[in-house]
PDB file of C-alpha atoms in Angstrom:
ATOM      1  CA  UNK A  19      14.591 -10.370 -12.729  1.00  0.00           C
ATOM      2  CA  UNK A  20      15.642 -11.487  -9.513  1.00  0.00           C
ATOM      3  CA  UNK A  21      15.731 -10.028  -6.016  1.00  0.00           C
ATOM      4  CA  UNK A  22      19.521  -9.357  -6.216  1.00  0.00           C
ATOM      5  CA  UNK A  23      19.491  -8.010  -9.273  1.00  0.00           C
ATOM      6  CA  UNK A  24      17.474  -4.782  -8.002  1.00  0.00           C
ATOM      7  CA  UNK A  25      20.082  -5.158  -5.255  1.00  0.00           C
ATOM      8  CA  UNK A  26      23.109  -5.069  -7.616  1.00  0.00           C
ATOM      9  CA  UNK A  27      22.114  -3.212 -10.540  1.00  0.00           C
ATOM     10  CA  UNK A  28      19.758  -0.931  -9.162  1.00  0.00           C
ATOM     11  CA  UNK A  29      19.895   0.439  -6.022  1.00  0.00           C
ATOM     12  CA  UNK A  30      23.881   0.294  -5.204  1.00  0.00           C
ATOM     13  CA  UNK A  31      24.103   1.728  -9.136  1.00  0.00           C
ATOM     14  CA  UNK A  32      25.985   4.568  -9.251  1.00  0.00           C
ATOM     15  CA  UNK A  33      24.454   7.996  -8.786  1.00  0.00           C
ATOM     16  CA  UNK A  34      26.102  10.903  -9.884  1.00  0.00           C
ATOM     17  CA  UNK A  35      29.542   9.558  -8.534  1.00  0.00           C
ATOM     18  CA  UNK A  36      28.324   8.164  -5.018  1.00  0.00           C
ATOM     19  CA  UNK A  37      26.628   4.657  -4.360  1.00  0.00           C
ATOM     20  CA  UNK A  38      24.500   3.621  -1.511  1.00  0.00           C
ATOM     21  CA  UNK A  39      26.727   2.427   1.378  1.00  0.00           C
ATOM     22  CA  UNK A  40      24.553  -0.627   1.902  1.00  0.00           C
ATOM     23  CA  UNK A  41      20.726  -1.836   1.248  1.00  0.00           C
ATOM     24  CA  UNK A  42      18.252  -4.731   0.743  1.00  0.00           C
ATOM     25  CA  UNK A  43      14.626  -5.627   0.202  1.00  0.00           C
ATOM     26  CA  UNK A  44      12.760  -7.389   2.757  1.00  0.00           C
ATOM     27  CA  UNK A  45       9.511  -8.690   3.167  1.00  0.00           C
ATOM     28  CA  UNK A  46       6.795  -6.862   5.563  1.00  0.00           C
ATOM     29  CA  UNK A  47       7.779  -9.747   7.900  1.00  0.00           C
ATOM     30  CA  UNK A  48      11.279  -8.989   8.218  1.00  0.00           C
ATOM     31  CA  UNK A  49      12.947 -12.093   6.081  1.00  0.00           C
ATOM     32  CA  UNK A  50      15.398 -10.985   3.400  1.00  0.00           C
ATOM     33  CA  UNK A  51      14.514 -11.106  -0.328  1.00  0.00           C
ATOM     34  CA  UNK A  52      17.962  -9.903  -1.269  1.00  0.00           C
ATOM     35  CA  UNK A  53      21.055  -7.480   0.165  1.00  0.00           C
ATOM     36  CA  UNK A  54      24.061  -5.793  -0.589  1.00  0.00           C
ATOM     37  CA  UNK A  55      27.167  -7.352   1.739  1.00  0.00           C
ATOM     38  CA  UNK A  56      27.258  -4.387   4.210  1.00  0.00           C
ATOM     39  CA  UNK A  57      23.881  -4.457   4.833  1.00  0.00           C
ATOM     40  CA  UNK A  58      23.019  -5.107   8.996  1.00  0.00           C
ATOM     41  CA  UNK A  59      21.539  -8.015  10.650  1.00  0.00           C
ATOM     42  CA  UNK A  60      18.401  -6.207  11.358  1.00  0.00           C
ATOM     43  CA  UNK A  61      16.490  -7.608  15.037  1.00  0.00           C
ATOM     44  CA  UNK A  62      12.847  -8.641  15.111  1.00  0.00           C
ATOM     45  CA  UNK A  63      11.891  -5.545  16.859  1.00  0.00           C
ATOM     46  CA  UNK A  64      13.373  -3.456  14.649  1.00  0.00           C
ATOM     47  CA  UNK A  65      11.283  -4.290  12.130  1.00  0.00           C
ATOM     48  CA  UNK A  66       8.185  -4.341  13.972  1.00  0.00           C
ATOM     49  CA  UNK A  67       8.850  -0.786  14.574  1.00  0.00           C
ATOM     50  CA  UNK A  68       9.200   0.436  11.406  1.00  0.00           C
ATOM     51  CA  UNK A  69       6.118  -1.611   9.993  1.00  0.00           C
ATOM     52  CA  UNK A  70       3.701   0.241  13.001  1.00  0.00           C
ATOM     53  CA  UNK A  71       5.347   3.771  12.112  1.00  0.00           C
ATOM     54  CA  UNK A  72       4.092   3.247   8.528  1.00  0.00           C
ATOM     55  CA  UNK A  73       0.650   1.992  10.259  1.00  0.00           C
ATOM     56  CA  UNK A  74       0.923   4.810  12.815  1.00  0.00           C
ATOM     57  CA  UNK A  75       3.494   7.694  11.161  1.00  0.00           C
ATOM     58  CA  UNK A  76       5.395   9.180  13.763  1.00  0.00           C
ATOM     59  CA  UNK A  77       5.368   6.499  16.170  1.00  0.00           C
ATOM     60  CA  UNK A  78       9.436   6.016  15.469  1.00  0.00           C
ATOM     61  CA  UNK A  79      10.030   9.942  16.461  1.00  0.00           C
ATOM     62  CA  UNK A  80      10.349   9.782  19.925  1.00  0.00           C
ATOM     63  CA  UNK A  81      12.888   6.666  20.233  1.00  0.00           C
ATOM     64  CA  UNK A  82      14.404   7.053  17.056  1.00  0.00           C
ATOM     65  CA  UNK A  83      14.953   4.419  13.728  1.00  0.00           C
ATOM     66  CA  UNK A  84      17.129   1.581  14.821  1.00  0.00           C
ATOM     67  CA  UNK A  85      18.408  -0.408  12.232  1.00  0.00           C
ATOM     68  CA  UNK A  86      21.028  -3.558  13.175  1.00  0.00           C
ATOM     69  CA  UNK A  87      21.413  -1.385  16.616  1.00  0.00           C
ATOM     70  CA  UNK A  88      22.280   1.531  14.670  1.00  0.00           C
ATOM     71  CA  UNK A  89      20.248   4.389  15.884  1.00  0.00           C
ATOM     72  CA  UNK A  90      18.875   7.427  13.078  1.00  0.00           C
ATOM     73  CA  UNK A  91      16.888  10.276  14.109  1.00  0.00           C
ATOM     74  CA  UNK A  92      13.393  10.074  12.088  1.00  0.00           C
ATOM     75  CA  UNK A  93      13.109  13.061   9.657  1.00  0.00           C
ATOM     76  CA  UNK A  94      10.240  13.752   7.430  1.00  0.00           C
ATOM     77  CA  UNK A  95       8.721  11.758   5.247  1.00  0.00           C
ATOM     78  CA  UNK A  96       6.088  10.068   3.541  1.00  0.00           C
ATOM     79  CA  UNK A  97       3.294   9.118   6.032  1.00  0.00           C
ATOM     80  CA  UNK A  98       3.078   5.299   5.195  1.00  0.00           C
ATOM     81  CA  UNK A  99       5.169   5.193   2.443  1.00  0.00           C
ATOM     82  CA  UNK A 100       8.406   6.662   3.294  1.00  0.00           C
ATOM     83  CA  UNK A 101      10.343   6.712   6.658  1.00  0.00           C
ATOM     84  CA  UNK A 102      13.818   9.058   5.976  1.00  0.00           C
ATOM     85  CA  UNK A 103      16.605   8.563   8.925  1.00  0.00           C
ATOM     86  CA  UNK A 104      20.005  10.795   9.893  1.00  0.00           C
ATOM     87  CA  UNK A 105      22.915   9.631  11.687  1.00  0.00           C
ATOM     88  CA  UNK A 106      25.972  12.033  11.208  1.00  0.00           C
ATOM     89  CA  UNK A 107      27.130  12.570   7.481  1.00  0.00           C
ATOM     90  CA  UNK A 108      24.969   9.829   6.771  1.00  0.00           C
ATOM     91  CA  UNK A 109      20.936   8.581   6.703  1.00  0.00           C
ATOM     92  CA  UNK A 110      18.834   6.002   5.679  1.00  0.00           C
ATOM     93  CA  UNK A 111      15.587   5.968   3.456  1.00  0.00           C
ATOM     94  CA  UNK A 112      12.586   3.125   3.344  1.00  0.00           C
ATOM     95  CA  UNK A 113      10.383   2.471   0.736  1.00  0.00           C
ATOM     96  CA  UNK A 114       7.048   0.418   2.099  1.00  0.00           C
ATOM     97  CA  UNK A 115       5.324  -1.290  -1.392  1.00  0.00           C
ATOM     98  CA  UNK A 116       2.269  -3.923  -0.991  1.00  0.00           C
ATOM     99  CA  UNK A 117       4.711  -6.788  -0.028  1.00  0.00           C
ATOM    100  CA  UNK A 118       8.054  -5.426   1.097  1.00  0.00           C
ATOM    101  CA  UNK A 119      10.146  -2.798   2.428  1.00  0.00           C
ATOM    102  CA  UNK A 120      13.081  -1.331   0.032  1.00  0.00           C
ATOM    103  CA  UNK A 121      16.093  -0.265   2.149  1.00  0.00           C
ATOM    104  CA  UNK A 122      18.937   2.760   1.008  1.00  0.00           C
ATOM    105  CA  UNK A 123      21.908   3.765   3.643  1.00  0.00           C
ATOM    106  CA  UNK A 124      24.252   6.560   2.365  1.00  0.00           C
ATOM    107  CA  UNK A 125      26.859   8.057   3.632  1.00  0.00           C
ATOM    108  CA  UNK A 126      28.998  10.960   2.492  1.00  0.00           C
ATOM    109  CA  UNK A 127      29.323  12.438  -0.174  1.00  0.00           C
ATOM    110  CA  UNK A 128      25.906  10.520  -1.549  1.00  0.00           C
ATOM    111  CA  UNK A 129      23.299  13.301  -0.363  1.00  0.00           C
ATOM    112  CA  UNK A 130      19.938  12.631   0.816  1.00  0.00           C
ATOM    113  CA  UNK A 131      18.490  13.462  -1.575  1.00  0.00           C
ATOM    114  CA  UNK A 132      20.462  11.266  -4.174  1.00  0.00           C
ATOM    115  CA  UNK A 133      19.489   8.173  -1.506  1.00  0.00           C
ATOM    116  CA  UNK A 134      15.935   8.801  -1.572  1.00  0.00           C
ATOM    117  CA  UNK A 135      15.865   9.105  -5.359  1.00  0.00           C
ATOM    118  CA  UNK A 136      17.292   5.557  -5.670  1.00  0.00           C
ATOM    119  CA  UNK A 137      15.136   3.955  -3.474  1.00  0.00           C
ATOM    120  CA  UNK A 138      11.493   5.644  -3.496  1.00  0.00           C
ATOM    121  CA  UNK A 139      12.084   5.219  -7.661  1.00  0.00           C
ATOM    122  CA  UNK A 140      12.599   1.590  -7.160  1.00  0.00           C
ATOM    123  CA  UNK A 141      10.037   0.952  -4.569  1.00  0.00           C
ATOM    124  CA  UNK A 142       7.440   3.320  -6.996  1.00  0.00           C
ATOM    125  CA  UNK A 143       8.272   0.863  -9.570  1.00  0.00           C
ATOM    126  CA  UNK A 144       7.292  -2.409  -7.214  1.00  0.00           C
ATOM    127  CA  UNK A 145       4.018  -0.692  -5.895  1.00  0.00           C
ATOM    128  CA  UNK A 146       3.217  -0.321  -9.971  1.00  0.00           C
ATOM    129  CA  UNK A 147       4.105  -4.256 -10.508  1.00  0.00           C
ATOM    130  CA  UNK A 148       1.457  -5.286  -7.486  1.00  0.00           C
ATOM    131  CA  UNK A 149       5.013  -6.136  -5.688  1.00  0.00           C
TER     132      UNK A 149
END
């Protein structure tokens, strides 16, 4: 299965109505496996910040997730495994696996909830296949 196909048929599937408003997997290093259109141009540093909060959880708290200059207020999650974000109606969830990072943003009316089911069930399913 390809990279985009996870992309395509999996994590912007529909969920109970709603679909992810954007997302992508990228490698630990930042390069792009695979996307969905809307997803943002995400900056060097960016990245780098989000790979030491799952080395150090709770180093994104103070300054907040930025994501393609987007900022999201860090909310709890899974100390190296999960990093959950909230901007307005909407949020962002991460999935870390051995080799990349699994990206889900939602907006209204997806909940959450619904986001981080897509995603962490996905990313579960990479950390199983060594990926």
């Amino acid at each position: 299965m390809s990279w985009q196909s996870y992309i395509d048929d999996h994590l912007m599937a529909e969920v109970d109505g709603n679909h992810l408003t954007s997302s992508a997997i990228l490698g630990h290093d930042g390069s792009v496996w695979a996307q969905s259109a809307a997803f943002p141009q995400l900056k060097p540093e960016e990245v780098t910040g989000i790979m030491t909060d799952f080395d150090t959880p709770g180093s994104l708290a103070p300054t907040g997730l930025y994501i393609g200059g987007a900022k999201y207020m860090v909310i709890q999650g899974e100390p190296g495994a999960v990093i959950r974000g909230k901007m307005g109606t909407g949020g962002v969830t991460i999935k870390k696996t051995n080799l990349a990072l699994i990206f889900g943003i939602y907006n209204e009316p997806m909940t959450g909830g619904q986001c981080n089911m897509v995603v962490e069930k996905i990313g579960d399913y990479l950390v199983e296949q060594g990926l």
